[in-house]
């Protein structure tokens, strides 16, 4: 999985709780991304960050928050405002040049009980 | 919303046959078109990618054909093997993927022995 770790692999959350998903990369990549995957829906971009202390909303940012305090780390918080949070969450990173590949982590499966 | 349309949703091919998956995009600013392979419970892995300055790219048994005027691109898997059974996603992006990828909804490919 190209030096990207995500934890935990499985996460269960009660309704009304916030939960934070971890993503760490040792590839020295500047850019990091969070995607959500639902069955039959492909991957959809939640947030991305091209540099430390800066990030942008993707297509489905509502109900999510992120931080980028370190180059290696890009945690995603799923808040209680996210109406349908059960999904497979994937973190990715990409190097500086436009020819660099976007590498994905192994994913975290979040289930709301 | 920018979209990438992928077809078919599922595909069954006999071992040794050719698997063909098609994608179409709308945004003419897209300049990077990768294909990802995903096995159940895993993160996607880059298979092959193309830029619009070429009409075809081949890597081993995998070939991308690109038609800029039609805004379409396709993945051909030659001599398909049971180990190729997976879900395949096409994607597209501007700026080489720096602003995140827009994915198709995926094709579930089954190679029958």
mmCIF file of C-alpha atoms in Angstrom:
data_model
loop_
_atom_site.group_PDB
_atom_site.id
_atom_site.type_symbol
_atom_site.label_atom_id
_atom_site.label_comp_id
_atom_site.label_asym_id
_atom_site.label_seq_id
_atom_site.Cartn_x
_atom_site.Cartn_y
_atom_site.Cartn_z
ATOM 1 C CA UNK A 1 0.000 0.000 0.000
ATOM 2 C CA UNK A 2 2.874 2.343 -0.806
ATOM 3 C CA UNK A 3 3.863 3.494 2.686
ATOM 4 C CA UNK A 4 0.452 4.768 3.756
ATOM 5 C CA UNK A 5 -1.065 3.437 6.952
ATOM 6 C CA UNK A 6 -4.637 3.882 8.096
ATOM 7 C CA UNK A 7 -6.004 2.997 11.485
ATOM 8 C CA UNK A 8 -8.082 1.431 12.706
ATOM 9 C CA UNK A 9 -9.047 -1.061 10.019
ATOM 10 C CA UNK A 10 -12.555 -1.395 11.430
ATOM 11 C CA UNK A 11 -14.376 1.231 13.487
ATOM 12 C CA UNK A 12 -17.781 1.192 15.083
ATOM 13 C CA UNK A 13 -19.518 4.346 16.172
ATOM 14 C CA UNK A 14 -22.739 5.095 17.960
ATOM 15 C CA UNK A 15 -25.035 7.688 16.484
ATOM 16 C CA UNK A 16 -24.229 11.188 17.715
ATOM 17 C CA UNK A 17 -20.553 10.500 18.310
ATOM 18 C CA UNK A 18 -17.614 12.065 16.541
ATOM 19 C CA UNK A 19 -14.857 9.710 15.444
ATOM 20 C CA UNK A 20 -11.366 10.345 14.035
ATOM 21 C CA UNK A 21 -9.687 8.213 11.378
ATOM 22 C CA UNK A 22 -5.914 8.210 11.211
ATOM 23 C CA UNK A 23 -3.780 8.443 8.052
ATOM 24 C CA UNK A 24 0.016 8.496 8.082
ATOM 25 C CA UNK A 25 2.440 8.399 5.135
ATOM 26 C CA UNK A 26 6.215 7.955 5.000
ATOM 27 C CA UNK A 27 6.568 8.751 1.298
ATOM 28 C CA UNK A 28 7.513 12.398 1.860
ATOM 29 C CA UNK A 29 4.495 13.390 -0.250
ATOM 30 C CA UNK A 30 3.182 16.926 -0.101
ATOM 31 C CA UNK A 31 -0.432 16.209 -1.009
ATOM 32 C CA UNK A 32 -2.866 14.028 0.911
ATOM 33 C CA UNK A 33 -6.492 13.114 0.216
ATOM 34 C CA UNK A 34 -9.523 11.528 1.823
ATOM 35 C CA UNK A 35 -12.080 9.612 -0.230
ATOM 36 C CA UNK A 36 -15.270 7.845 0.711
ATOM 37 C CA UNK A 37 -16.323 4.623 -1.021
ATOM 38 C CA UNK A 38 -19.867 3.277 -1.006
ATOM 39 C CA UNK A 39 -21.010 0.115 -2.823
ATOM 40 C CA UNK A 40 -21.649 0.866 -6.481
ATOM 41 C CA UNK A 41 -20.662 4.523 -6.074
ATOM 42 C CA UNK A 42 -16.970 4.585 -6.760
ATOM 43 C CA UNK A 43 -14.756 6.878 -4.703
ATOM 44 C CA UNK A 44 -15.759 10.432 -3.840
ATOM 45 C CA UNK A 45 -13.395 13.145 -2.641
ATOM 46 C CA UNK A 46 -14.013 14.484 0.881
ATOM 47 C CA UNK A 47 -11.036 16.777 1.599
ATOM 48 C CA UNK A 48 -7.520 17.274 0.331
ATOM 49 C CA UNK A 49 -4.400 19.076 1.429
ATOM 50 C CA UNK A 50 -1.521 20.129 -0.784
ATOM 51 C CA UNK A 51 0.634 21.594 1.978
ATOM 52 C CA UNK A 52 0.883 21.628 5.765
ATOM 53 C CA UNK A 53 -1.665 23.855 7.522
ATOM 54 C CA UNK A 54 -3.812 24.176 4.410
ATOM 55 C CA UNK A 55 -6.663 22.048 3.057
ATOM 56 C CA UNK A 56 -9.611 22.293 0.661
ATOM 57 C CA UNK A 57 -13.079 20.819 0.545
ATOM 58 C CA UNK A 58 -13.816 18.106 -1.966
ATOM 59 C CA UNK A 59 -17.175 17.120 -3.407
ATOM 60 C CA UNK A 60 -18.733 15.754 -0.198
ATOM 61 C CA UNK A 61 -17.115 17.673 2.708
ATOM 62 C CA UNK A 62 -20.298 18.270 4.731
ATOM 63 C CA UNK A 63 -20.167 16.510 8.093
ATOM 64 C CA UNK A 64 -16.401 15.975 7.968
ATOM 65 C CA UNK A 65 -13.375 17.915 9.227
ATOM 66 C CA UNK A 66 -9.628 17.540 8.757
ATOM 67 C CA UNK A 67 -6.336 18.956 9.981
ATOM 68 C CA UNK A 68 -2.829 18.964 8.519
ATOM 69 C CA UNK A 69 -0.396 19.901 11.271
ATOM 70 C CA UNK A 70 2.369 17.616 9.997
ATOM 71 C CA UNK A 71 3.380 16.622 6.490
ATOM 72 C CA UNK A 72 3.078 12.940 7.370
ATOM 73 C CA UNK A 73 -0.382 13.033 8.933
ATOM 74 C CA UNK A 74 -3.875 13.921 7.702
ATOM 75 C CA UNK A 75 -6.558 12.786 10.176
ATOM 76 C CA UNK A 76 -10.248 12.834 9.230
ATOM 77 C CA UNK A 77 -12.989 13.448 11.782
ATOM 78 C CA UNK A 78 -16.454 12.174 10.979
ATOM 79 C CA UNK A 79 -18.806 14.366 12.962
ATOM 80 C CA UNK A 80 -22.321 13.721 14.197
ATOM 81 C CA UNK A 81 -23.494 16.066 11.424
ATOM 82 C CA UNK A 82 -22.669 13.429 8.806
ATOM 83 C CA UNK A 83 -26.048 11.820 8.179
ATOM 84 C CA UNK A 84 -24.888 8.562 6.618
ATOM 85 C CA UNK A 85 -21.321 7.887 7.766
ATOM 86 C CA UNK A 86 -21.223 4.109 7.262
ATOM 87 C CA UNK A 87 -18.704 3.615 4.444
ATOM 88 C CA UNK A 88 -15.176 2.574 3.504
ATOM 89 C CA UNK A 89 -12.770 5.503 3.939
ATOM 90 C CA UNK A 90 -9.578 5.706 1.900
ATOM 91 C CA UNK A 91 -6.613 7.996 2.391
ATOM 92 C CA UNK A 92 -4.204 8.760 -0.444
ATOM 93 C CA UNK A 93 -1.059 10.769 -1.029
ATOM 94 C CA UNK A 94 0.749 12.173 -4.047
ATOM 95 C CA UNK A 95 4.135 13.732 -4.673
ATOM 96 C CA UNK A 96 4.817 17.237 -5.893
ATOM 97 C CA UNK A 97 5.074 16.733 -9.643
ATOM 98 C CA UNK A 98 2.141 16.243 -11.993
ATOM 99 C CA UNK A 99 3.523 12.883 -13.090
ATOM 100 C CA UNK A 100 3.439 11.419 -9.596
ATOM 101 C CA UNK A 101 1.097 8.569 -8.809
ATOM 102 C CA UNK A 102 -1.638 8.924 -6.212
ATOM 103 C CA UNK A 103 -1.121 6.067 -3.745
ATOM 104 C CA UNK A 104 -3.885 4.719 -1.530
ATOM 105 C CA UNK A 105 -3.841 3.317 1.971
ATOM 106 C CA UNK A 106 -5.602 0.080 3.005
ATOM 107 C CA UNK A 107 -8.747 1.862 4.186
ATOM 108 C CA UNK A 108 -10.898 2.087 7.313
ATOM 109 C CA UNK A 109 -14.373 0.591 7.358
ATOM 110 C CA UNK A 110 -16.657 2.706 9.557
ATOM 111 C CA UNK A 111 -19.973 1.327 10.747
ATOM 112 C CA UNK A 112 -22.531 3.351 12.657
ATOM 113 C CA UNK A 113 -24.504 1.255 15.099
ATOM 114 C CA UNK B 1 -20.683 18.304 -10.935
ATOM 115 C CA UNK B 2 -17.872 16.920 -13.024
ATOM 116 C CA UNK B 3 -18.479 13.303 -13.850
ATOM 117 C CA UNK B 4 -16.756 10.271 -15.244
ATOM 118 C CA UNK B 5 -19.120 7.636 -16.609
ATOM 119 C CA UNK B 6 -17.907 4.043 -16.601
ATOM 120 C CA UNK B 7 -19.339 0.949 -18.273
ATOM 121 C CA UNK B 8 -20.137 -1.861 -17.952
ATOM 122 C CA UNK B 9 -20.994 -2.170 -14.274
ATOM 123 C CA UNK B 10 -20.016 -5.839 -14.337
ATOM 124 C CA UNK B 11 -18.217 -8.037 -16.849
ATOM 125 C CA UNK B 12 -17.584 -11.747 -17.178
ATOM 126 C CA UNK B 13 -14.779 -12.891 -19.492
ATOM 127 C CA UNK B 14 -13.349 -16.304 -20.196
ATOM 128 C CA UNK B 15 -9.731 -16.994 -19.308
ATOM 129 C CA UNK B 16 -7.490 -15.909 -22.158
ATOM 130 C CA UNK B 17 -10.035 -13.456 -23.536
ATOM 131 C CA UNK B 18 -9.922 -9.670 -23.795
ATOM 132 C CA UNK B 19 -11.598 -7.561 -21.115
ATOM 133 C CA UNK B 20 -12.705 -4.090 -22.220
ATOM 134 C CA UNK B 21 -13.923 -1.346 -19.886
ATOM 135 C CA UNK B 22 -14.988 2.058 -21.153
ATOM 136 C CA UNK B 23 -15.108 5.524 -19.615
ATOM 137 C CA UNK B 24 -16.327 8.909 -20.790
ATOM 138 C CA UNK B 25 -15.692 12.300 -19.252
ATOM 139 C CA UNK B 26 -17.178 15.770 -19.585
ATOM 140 C CA UNK B 27 -14.566 18.233 -18.370
ATOM 141 C CA UNK B 28 -12.150 19.214 -21.141
ATOM 142 C CA UNK B 29 -9.717 20.509 -18.487
ATOM 143 C CA UNK B 30 -8.958 16.956 -17.399
ATOM 144 C CA UNK B 31 -5.381 16.069 -18.278
ATOM 145 C CA UNK B 32 -4.673 12.872 -16.359
ATOM 146 C CA UNK B 33 -6.530 9.566 -16.728
ATOM 147 C CA UNK B 34 -5.515 6.701 -14.426
ATOM 148 C CA UNK B 35 -6.999 3.247 -13.996
ATOM 149 C CA UNK B 36 -7.051 1.614 -10.573
ATOM 150 C CA UNK B 37 -7.515 -2.034 -9.597
ATOM 151 C CA UNK B 38 -9.126 -2.896 -6.284
ATOM 152 C CA UNK B 39 -9.478 -6.228 -4.516
ATOM 153 C CA UNK B 40 -12.144 -6.707 -1.810
ATOM 154 C CA UNK B 41 -11.289 -4.967 1.448
ATOM 155 C CA UNK B 42 -8.162 -3.329 0.021
ATOM 156 C CA UNK B 43 -7.230 0.116 -1.184
ATOM 157 C CA UNK B 44 -7.078 0.771 -4.938
ATOM 158 C CA UNK B 45 -3.735 0.317 -6.684
ATOM 159 C CA UNK B 46 -2.680 2.208 -9.800
ATOM 160 C CA UNK B 47 -2.679 -0.030 -12.853
ATOM 161 C CA UNK B 48 -1.839 2.310 -15.709
ATOM 162 C CA UNK B 49 -2.353 5.988 -16.561
ATOM 163 C CA UNK B 50 -2.403 8.149 -19.676
ATOM 164 C CA UNK B 51 -2.231 11.826 -20.582
ATOM 165 C CA UNK B 52 -4.042 13.369 -23.566
ATOM 166 C CA UNK B 53 -0.899 13.899 -25.639
ATOM 167 C CA UNK B 54 -0.915 10.205 -26.640
ATOM 168 C CA UNK B 55 -3.718 7.994 -27.993
ATOM 169 C CA UNK B 56 -2.541 4.700 -26.553
ATOM 170 C CA UNK B 57 -0.353 3.378 -23.765
ATOM 171 C CA UNK B 58 0.579 -0.230 -23.180
ATOM 172 C CA UNK B 59 2.098 -1.867 -20.117
ATOM 173 C CA UNK B 60 2.301 -5.642 -20.316
ATOM 174 C CA UNK B 61 -1.200 -7.040 -20.824
ATOM 175 C CA UNK B 62 -2.862 -3.709 -20.028
ATOM 176 C CA UNK B 63 -3.559 -1.045 -22.653
ATOM 177 C CA UNK B 64 -5.296 2.324 -22.406
ATOM 178 C CA UNK B 65 -6.849 3.743 -25.555
ATOM 179 C CA UNK B 66 -7.645 7.457 -25.467
ATOM 180 C CA UNK B 67 -9.904 9.444 -27.817
ATOM 181 C CA UNK B 68 -9.603 13.116 -26.983
ATOM 182 C CA UNK B 69 -12.204 14.365 -29.482
ATOM 183 C CA UNK B 70 -14.810 11.918 -28.177
ATOM 184 C CA UNK B 71 -13.732 12.441 -24.557
ATOM 185 C CA UNK B 72 -13.506 8.708 -24.046
ATOM 186 C CA UNK B 73 -10.877 6.281 -22.829
ATOM 187 C CA UNK B 74 -10.852 2.549 -22.335
ATOM 188 C CA UNK B 75 -8.887 -0.197 -20.618
ATOM 189 C CA UNK B 76 -8.087 -3.404 -22.473
ATOM 190 C CA UNK B 77 -6.816 -6.429 -20.575
ATOM 191 C CA UNK B 78 -5.311 -8.960 -22.960
ATOM 192 C CA UNK B 79 -5.086 -12.678 -22.151
ATOM 193 C CA UNK B 80 -7.277 -12.146 -19.074
ATOM 194 C CA UNK B 81 -6.431 -14.374 -16.107
ATOM 195 C CA UNK B 82 -8.438 -15.415 -13.023
ATOM 196 C CA UNK B 83 -6.086 -13.278 -10.923
ATOM 197 C CA UNK B 84 -7.360 -10.232 -12.819
ATOM 198 C CA UNK B 85 -10.762 -10.685 -11.181
ATOM 199 C CA UNK B 86 -11.255 -7.432 -9.273
ATOM 200 C CA UNK B 87 -13.048 -4.109 -9.430
ATOM 201 C CA UNK B 88 -11.579 -1.592 -11.859
ATOM 202 C CA UNK B 89 -12.029 2.156 -11.601
ATOM 203 C CA UNK B 90 -11.269 4.785 -14.180
ATOM 204 C CA UNK B 91 -10.538 8.286 -12.953
ATOM 205 C CA UNK B 92 -9.746 11.719 -14.296
ATOM 206 C CA UNK B 93 -8.268 14.935 -13.008
ATOM 207 C CA UNK B 94 -6.878 18.278 -13.965
ATOM 208 C CA UNK B 95 -3.399 19.381 -12.887
ATOM 209 C CA UNK B 96 -2.139 15.817 -12.877
ATOM 210 C CA UNK B 97 -4.358 14.775 -9.991
ATOM 211 C CA UNK B 98 -3.217 17.488 -7.595
ATOM 212 C CA UNK B 99 -6.787 18.581 -6.858
ATOM 213 C CA UNK B 100 -8.016 15.046 -6.331
ATOM 214 C CA UNK B 101 -9.377 12.426 -8.697
ATOM 215 C CA UNK B 102 -12.917 12.075 -10.047
ATOM 216 C CA UNK B 103 -13.745 8.373 -10.241
ATOM 217 C CA UNK B 104 -16.108 6.308 -12.306
ATOM 218 C CA UNK B 105 -18.421 3.981 -10.391
ATOM 219 C CA UNK B 106 -16.350 0.899 -11.097
ATOM 220 C CA UNK B 107 -16.548 -2.341 -13.075
ATOM 221 C CA UNK B 108 -16.660 -5.685 -11.311
ATOM 222 C CA UNK B 109 -14.645 -8.023 -13.538
ATOM 223 C CA UNK B 110 -14.835 -11.803 -13.234
ATOM 224 C CA UNK B 111 -12.490 -14.006 -15.248
ATOM 225 C CA UNK B 112 -13.841 -17.513 -15.551
ATOM 226 C CA UNK B 113 -11.249 -20.313 -15.664
#
